[in-house]
GROMACS .gro file of N, CA and C in nm:
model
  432
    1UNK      N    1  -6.672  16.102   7.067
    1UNK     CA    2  -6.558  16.059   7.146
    1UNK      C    3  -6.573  16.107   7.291
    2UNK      N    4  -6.520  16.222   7.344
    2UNK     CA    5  -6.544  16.256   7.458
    2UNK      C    6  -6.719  16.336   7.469
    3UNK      N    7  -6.785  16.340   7.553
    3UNK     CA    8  -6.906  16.384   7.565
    3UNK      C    9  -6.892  16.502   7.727
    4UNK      N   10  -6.820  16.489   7.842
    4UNK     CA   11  -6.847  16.523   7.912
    4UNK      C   12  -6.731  16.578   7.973
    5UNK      N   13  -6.678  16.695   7.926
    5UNK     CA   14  -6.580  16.730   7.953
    5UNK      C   15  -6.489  16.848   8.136
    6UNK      N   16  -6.420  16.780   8.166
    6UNK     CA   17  -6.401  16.861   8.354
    6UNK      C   18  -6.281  16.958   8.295
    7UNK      N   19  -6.323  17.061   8.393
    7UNK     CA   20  -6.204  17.173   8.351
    7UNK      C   21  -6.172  17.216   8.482
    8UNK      N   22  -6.082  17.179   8.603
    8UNK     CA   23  -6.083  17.207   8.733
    8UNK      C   24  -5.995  17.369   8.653
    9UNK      N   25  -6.029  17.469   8.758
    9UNK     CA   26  -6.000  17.584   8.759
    9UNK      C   27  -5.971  17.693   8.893
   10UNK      N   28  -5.858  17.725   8.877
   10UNK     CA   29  -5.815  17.796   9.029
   10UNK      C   30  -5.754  17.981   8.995
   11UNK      N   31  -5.861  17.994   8.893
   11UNK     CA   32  -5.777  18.140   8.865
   11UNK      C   33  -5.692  18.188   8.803
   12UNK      N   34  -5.579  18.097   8.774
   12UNK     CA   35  -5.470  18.159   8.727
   12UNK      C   36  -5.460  18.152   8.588
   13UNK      N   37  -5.373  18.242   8.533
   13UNK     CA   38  -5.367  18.207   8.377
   13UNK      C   39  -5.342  18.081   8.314
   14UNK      N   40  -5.259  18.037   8.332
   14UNK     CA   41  -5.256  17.884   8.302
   14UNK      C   42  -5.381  17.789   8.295
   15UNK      N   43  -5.392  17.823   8.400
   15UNK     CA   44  -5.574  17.741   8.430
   15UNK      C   45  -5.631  17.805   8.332
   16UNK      N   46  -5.669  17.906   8.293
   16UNK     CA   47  -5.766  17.920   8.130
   16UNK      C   48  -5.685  17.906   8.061
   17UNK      N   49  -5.603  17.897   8.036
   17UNK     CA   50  -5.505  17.869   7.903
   17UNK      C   51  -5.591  17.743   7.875
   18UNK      N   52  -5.576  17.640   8.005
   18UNK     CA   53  -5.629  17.490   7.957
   18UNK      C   54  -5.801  17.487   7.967
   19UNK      N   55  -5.838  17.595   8.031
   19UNK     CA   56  -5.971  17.603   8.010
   19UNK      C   57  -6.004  17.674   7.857
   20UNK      N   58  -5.936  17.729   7.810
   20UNK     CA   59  -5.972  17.770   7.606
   20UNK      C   60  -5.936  17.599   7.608
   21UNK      N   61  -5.862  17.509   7.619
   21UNK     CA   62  -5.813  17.476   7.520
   21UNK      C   63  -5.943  17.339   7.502
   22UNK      N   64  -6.002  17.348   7.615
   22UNK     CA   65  -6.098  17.212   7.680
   22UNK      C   66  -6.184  17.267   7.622
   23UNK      N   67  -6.239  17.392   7.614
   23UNK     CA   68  -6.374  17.472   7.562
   23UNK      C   69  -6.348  17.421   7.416
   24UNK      N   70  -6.276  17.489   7.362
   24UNK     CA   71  -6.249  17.460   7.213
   24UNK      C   72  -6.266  17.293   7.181
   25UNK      N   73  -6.176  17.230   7.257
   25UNK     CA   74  -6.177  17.054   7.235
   25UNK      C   75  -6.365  17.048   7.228
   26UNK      N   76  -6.426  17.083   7.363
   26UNK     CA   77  -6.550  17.043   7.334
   26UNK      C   78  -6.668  17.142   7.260
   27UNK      N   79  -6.621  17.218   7.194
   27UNK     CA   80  -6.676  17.300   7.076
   27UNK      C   81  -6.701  17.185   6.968
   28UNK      N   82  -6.532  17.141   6.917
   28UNK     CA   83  -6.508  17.064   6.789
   28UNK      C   84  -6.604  16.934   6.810
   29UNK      N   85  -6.592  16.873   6.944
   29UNK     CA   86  -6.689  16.742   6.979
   29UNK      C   87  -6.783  16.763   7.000
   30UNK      N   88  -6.910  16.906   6.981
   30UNK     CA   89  -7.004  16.906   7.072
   30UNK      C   90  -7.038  16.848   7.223
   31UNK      N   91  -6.918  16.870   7.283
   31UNK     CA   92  -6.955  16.799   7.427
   31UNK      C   93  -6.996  16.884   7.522
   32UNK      N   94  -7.022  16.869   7.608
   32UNK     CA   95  -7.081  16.969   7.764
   32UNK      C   96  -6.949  17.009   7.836
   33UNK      N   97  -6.890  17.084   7.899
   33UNK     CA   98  -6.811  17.143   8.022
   33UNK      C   99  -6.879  17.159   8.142
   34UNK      N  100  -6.712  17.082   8.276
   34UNK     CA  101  -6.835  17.118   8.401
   34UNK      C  102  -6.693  17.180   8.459
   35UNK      N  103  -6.708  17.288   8.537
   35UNK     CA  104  -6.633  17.382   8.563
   35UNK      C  105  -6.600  17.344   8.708
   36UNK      N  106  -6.462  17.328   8.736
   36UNK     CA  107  -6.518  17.315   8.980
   36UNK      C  108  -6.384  17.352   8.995
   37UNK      N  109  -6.392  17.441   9.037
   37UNK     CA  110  -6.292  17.473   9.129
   37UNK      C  111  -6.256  17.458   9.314
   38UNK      N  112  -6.156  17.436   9.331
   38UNK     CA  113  -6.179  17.330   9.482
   38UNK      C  114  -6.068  17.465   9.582
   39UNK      N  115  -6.167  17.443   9.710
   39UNK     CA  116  -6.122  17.571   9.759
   39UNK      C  117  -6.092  17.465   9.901
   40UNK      N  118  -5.994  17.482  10.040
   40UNK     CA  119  -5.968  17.442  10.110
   40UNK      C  120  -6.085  17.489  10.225
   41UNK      N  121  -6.122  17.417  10.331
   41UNK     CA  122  -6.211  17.472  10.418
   41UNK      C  123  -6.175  17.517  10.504
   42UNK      N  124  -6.197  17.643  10.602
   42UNK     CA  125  -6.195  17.692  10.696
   42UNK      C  126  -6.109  17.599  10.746
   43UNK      N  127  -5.999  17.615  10.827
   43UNK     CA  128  -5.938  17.549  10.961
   43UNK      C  129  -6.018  17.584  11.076
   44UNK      N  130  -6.042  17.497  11.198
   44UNK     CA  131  -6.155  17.502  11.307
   44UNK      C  132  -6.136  17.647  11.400
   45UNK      N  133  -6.007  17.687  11.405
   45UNK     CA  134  -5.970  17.777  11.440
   45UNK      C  135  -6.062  17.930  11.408
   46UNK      N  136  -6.048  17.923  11.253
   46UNK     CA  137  -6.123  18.009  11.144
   46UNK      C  138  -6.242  18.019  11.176
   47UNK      N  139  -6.280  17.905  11.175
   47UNK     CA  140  -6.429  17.839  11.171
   47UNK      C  141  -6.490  17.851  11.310
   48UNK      N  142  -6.458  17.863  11.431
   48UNK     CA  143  -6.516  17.918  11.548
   48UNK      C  144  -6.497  18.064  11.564
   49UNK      N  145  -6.351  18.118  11.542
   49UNK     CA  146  -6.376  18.284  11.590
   49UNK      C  147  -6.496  18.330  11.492
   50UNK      N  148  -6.523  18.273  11.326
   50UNK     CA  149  -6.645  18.346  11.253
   50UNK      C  150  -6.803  18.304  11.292
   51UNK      N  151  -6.782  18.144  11.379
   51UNK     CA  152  -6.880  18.154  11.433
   51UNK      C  153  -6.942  18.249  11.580
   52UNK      N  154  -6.793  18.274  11.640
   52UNK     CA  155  -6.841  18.366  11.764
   52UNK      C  156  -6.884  18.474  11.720
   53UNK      N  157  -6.839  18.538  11.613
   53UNK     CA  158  -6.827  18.701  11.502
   53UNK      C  159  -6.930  18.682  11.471
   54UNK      N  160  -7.020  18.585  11.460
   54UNK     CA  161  -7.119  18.588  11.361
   54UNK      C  162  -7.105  18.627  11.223
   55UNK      N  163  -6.994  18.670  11.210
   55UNK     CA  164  -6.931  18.684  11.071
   55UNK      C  165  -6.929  18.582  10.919
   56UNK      N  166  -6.963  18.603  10.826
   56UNK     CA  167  -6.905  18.468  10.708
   56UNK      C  168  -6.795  18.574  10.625
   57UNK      N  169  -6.721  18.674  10.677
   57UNK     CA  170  -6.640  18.709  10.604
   57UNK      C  171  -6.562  18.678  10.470
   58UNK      N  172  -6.440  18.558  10.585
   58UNK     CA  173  -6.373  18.495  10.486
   58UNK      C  174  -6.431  18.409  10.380
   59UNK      N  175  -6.513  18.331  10.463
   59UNK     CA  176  -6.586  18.247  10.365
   59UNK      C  177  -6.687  18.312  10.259
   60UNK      N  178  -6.723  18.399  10.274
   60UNK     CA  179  -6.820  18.492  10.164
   60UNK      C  180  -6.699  18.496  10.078
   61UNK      N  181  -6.596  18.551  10.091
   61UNK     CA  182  -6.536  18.614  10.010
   61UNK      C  183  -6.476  18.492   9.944
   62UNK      N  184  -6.402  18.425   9.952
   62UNK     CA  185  -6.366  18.307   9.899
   62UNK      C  186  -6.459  18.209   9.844
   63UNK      N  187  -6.607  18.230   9.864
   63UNK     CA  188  -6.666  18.183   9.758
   63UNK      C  189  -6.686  18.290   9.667
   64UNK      N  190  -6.696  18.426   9.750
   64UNK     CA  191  -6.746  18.501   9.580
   64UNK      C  192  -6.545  18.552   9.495
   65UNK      N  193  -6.499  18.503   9.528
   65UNK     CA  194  -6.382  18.480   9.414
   65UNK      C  195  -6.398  18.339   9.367
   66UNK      N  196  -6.413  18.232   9.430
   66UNK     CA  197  -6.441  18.083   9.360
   66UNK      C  198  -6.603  18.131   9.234
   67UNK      N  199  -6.679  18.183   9.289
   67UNK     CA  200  -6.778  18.231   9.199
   67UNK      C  201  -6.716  18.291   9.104
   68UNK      N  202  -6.633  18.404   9.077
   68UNK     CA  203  -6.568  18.437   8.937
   68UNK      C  204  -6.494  18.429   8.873
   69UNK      N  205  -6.381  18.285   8.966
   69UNK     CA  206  -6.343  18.220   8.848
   69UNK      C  207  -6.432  18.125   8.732
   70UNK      N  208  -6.548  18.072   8.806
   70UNK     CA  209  -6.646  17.965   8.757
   70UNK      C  210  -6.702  18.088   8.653
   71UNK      N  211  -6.756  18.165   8.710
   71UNK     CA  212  -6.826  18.292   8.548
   71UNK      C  213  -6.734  18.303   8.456
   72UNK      N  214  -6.568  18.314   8.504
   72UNK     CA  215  -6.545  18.318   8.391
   72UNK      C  216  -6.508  18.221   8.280
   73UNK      N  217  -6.517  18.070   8.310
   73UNK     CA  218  -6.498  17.929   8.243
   73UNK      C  219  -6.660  17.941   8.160
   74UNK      N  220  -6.764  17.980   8.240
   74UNK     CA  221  -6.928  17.972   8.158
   74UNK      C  222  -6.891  18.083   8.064
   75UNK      N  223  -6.892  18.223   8.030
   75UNK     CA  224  -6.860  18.278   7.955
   75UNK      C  225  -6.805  18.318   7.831
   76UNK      N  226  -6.703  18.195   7.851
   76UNK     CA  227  -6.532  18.141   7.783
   76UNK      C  228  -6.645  18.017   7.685
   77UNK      N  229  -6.751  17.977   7.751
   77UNK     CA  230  -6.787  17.848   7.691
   77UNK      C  231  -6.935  17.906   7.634
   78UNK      N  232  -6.979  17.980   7.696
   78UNK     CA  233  -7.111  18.019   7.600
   78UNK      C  234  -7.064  18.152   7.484
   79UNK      N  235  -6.962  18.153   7.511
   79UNK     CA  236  -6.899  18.245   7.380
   79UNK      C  237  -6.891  18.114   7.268
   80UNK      N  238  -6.880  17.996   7.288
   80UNK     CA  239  -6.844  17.902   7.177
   80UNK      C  240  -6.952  17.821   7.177
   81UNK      N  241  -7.110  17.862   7.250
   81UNK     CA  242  -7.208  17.786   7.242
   81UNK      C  243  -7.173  17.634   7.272
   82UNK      N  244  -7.108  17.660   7.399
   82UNK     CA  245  -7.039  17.500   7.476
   82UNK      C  246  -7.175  17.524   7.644
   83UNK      N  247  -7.189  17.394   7.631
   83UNK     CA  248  -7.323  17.404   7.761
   83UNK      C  249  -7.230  17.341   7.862
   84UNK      N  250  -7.201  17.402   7.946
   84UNK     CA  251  -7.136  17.483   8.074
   84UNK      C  252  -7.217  17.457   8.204
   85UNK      N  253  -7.167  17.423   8.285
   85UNK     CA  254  -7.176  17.388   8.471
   85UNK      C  255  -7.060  17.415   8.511
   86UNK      N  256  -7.085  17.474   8.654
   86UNK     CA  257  -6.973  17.541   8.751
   86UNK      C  258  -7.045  17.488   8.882
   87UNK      N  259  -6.939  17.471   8.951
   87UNK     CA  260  -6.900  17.419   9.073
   87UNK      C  261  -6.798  17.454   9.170
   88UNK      N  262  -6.852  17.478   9.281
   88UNK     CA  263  -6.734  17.466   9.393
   88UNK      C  264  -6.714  17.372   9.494
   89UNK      N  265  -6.598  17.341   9.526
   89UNK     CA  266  -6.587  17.223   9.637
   89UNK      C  267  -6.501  17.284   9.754
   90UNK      N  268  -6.494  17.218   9.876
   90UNK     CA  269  -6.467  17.255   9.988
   90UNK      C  270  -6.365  17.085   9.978
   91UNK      N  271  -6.227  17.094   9.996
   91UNK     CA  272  -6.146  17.037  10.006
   91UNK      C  273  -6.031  17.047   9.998
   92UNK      N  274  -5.954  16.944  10.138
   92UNK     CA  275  -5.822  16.989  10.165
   92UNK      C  276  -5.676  16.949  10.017
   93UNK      N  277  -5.764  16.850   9.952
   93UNK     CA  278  -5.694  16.773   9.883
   93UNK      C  279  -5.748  16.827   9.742
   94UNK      N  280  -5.729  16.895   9.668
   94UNK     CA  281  -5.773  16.941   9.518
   94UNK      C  282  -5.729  16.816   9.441
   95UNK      N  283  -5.702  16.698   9.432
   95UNK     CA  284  -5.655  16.588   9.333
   95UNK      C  285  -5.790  16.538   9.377
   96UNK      N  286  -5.822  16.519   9.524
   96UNK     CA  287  -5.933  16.423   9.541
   96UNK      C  288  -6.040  16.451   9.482
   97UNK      N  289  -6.108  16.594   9.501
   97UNK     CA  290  -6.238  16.669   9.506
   97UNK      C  291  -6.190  16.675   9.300
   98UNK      N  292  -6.124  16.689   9.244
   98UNK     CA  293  -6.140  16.663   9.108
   98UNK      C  294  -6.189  16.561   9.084
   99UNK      N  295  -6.093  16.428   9.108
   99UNK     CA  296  -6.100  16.277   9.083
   99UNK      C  297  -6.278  16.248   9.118
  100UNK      N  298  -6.336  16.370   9.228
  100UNK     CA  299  -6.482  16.299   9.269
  100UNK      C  300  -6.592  16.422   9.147
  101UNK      N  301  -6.522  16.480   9.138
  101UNK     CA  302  -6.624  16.598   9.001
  101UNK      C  303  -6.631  16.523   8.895
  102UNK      N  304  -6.529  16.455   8.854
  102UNK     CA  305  -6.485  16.374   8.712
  102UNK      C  306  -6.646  16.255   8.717
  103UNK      N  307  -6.599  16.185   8.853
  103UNK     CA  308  -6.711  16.086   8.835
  103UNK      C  309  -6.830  16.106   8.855
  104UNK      N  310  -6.883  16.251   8.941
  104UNK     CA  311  -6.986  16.278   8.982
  104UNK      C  312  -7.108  16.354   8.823
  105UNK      N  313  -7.021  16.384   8.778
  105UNK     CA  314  -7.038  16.434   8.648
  105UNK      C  315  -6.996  16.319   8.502
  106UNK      N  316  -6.949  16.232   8.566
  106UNK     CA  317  -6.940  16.103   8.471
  106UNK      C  318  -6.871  16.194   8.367
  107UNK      N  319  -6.738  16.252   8.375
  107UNK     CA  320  -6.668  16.322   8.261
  107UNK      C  321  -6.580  16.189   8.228
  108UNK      N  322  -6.561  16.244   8.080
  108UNK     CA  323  -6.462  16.127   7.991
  108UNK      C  324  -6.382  16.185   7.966
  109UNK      N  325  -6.295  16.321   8.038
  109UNK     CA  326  -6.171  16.374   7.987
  109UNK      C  327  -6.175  16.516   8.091
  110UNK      N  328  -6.043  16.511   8.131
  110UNK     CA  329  -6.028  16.619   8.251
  110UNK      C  330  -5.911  16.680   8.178
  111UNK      N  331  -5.934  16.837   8.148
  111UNK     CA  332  -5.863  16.911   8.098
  111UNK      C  333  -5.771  16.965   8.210
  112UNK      N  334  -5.655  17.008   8.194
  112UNK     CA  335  -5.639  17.073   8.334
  112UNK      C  336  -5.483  17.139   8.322
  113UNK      N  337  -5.430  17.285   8.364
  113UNK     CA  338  -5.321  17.318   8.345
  113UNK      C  339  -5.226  17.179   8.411
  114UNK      N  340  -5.048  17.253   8.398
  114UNK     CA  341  -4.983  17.146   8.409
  114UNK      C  342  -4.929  17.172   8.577
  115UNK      N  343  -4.949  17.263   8.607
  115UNK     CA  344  -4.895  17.252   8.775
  115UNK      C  345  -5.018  17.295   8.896
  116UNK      N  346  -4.966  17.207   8.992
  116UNK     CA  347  -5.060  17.237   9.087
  116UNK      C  348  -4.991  17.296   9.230
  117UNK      N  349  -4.867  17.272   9.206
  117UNK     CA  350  -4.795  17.318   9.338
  117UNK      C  351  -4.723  17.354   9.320
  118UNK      N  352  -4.669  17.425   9.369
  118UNK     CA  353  -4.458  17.458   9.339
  118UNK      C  354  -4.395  17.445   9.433
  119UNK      N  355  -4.251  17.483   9.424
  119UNK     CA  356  -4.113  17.432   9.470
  119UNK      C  357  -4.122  17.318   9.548
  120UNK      N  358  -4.065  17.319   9.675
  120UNK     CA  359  -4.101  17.217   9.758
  120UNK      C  360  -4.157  17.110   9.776
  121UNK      N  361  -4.276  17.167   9.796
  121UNK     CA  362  -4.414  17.102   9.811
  121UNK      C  363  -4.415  16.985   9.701
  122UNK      N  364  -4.420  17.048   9.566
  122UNK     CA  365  -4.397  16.977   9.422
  122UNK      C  366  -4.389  16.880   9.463
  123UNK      N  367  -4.195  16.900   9.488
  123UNK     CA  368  -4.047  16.824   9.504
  123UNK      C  369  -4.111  16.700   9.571
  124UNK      N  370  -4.140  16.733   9.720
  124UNK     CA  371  -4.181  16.604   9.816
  124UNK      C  372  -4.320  16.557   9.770
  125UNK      N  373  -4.405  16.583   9.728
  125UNK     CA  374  -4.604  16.554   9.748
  125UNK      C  375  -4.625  16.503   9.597
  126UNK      N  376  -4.551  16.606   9.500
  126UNK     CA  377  -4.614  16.595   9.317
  126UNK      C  378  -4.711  16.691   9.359
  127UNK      N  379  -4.755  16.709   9.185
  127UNK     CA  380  -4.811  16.803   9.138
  127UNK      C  381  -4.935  16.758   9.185
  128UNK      N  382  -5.041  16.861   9.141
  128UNK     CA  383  -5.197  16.804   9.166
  128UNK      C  384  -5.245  16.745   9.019
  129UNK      N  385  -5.191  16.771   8.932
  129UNK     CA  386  -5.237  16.677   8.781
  129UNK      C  387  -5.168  16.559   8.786
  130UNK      N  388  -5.032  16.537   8.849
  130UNK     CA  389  -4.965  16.425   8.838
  130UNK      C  390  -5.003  16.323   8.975
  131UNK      N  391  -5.113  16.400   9.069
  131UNK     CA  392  -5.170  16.294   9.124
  131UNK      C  393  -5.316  16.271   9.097
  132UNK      N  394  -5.382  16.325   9.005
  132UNK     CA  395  -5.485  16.306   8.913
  132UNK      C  396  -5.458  16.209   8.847
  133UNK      N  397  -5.402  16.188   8.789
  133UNK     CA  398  -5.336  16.112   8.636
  133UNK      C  399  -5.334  15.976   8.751
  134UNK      N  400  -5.276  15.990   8.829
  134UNK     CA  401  -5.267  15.863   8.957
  134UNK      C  402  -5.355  15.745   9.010
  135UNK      N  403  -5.461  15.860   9.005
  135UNK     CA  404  -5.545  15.805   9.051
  135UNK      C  405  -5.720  15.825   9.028
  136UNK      N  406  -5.729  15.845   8.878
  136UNK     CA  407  -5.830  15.851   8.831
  136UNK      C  408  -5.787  15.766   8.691
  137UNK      N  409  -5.954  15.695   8.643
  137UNK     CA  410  -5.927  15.640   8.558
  137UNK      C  411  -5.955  15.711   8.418
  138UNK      N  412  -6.009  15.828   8.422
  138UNK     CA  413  -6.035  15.923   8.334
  138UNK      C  414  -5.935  15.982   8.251
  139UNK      N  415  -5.893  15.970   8.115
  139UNK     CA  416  -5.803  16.008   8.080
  139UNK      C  417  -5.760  16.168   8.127
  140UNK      N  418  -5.630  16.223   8.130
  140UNK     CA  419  -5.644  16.380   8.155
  140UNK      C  420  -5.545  16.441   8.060
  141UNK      N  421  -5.532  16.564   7.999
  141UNK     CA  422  -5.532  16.629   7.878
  141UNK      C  423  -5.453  16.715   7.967
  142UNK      N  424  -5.266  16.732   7.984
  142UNK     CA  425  -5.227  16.846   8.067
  142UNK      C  426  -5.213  16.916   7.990
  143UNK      N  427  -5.210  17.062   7.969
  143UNK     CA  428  -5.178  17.187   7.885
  143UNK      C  429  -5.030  17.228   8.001
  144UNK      N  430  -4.988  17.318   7.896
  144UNK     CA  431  -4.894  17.414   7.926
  144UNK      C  432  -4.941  17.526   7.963
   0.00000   0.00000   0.00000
């Protein structure tokens, strides 16, 4: 049934809640997991004072936390002998940079907690799964 399973991931508990639950789904199916978590890029602002600094501070560091959320989705999945890929993306829009992992990875099912934003933001924009669901043709699997 499903073969190629996306687990977007941003850290939080929820997010592995639905990352067990995608691992497990593709345990029972023998399918593959591809792990991406989508990080926003530098604003130009950012992005020139670290080029005057010669610095990659922020950006080191925000990939090496995007790096351990991804270790810990491979981990979660080679504990269940699930064959596992991790990824990071640089984007302002986390619905988009999923919707392009899904196809880039030709996944047939995007696991994914159930909120992507809160209060406000929610209220006026929607969630980031409920603009997944929007605009991808990939079925998606929300967890609680």
């Amino acid at each position: 049934m499903f073969k190629n399973i996306l687990l977007p991931v941003d850290g939080s508990e929820r997010a592995l809640k639905a990352v067990e639950t995608g691992i497990e789904l593709a345990a029972k199916l023998e399918a593959k997991v591809f792990a991406v978590h989508v990080m926003p890029p530098l604003s130009t602002v950012s992005f020139m004072s670290e080029l005057l600094q010669h610095s990659d501070c922020h950006r080191e560091v925000a990939k090496t936390r995007a790096q351990s959320y991804l270790d810990e989705v491979a981990k979660r999945a080679i504990a269940l002998n699930v064959p596992c890929e991790t990824e990071f993306v640089f984007d302002l829009r986390p619905d988009v940079a999923i919707v392009a992992a899904a196809a880039k990875h030709h996944c047939d099912l995007i696991v994914m907690r159930s909120r992507g934003s809160e209060g406000l933001e929610r209220v006026l924009l929607g969630s980031v799964p409920h603009k997944v669901m929007l605009c991808c043709n990939t079925p998606v699997l929300i967890c609680q």
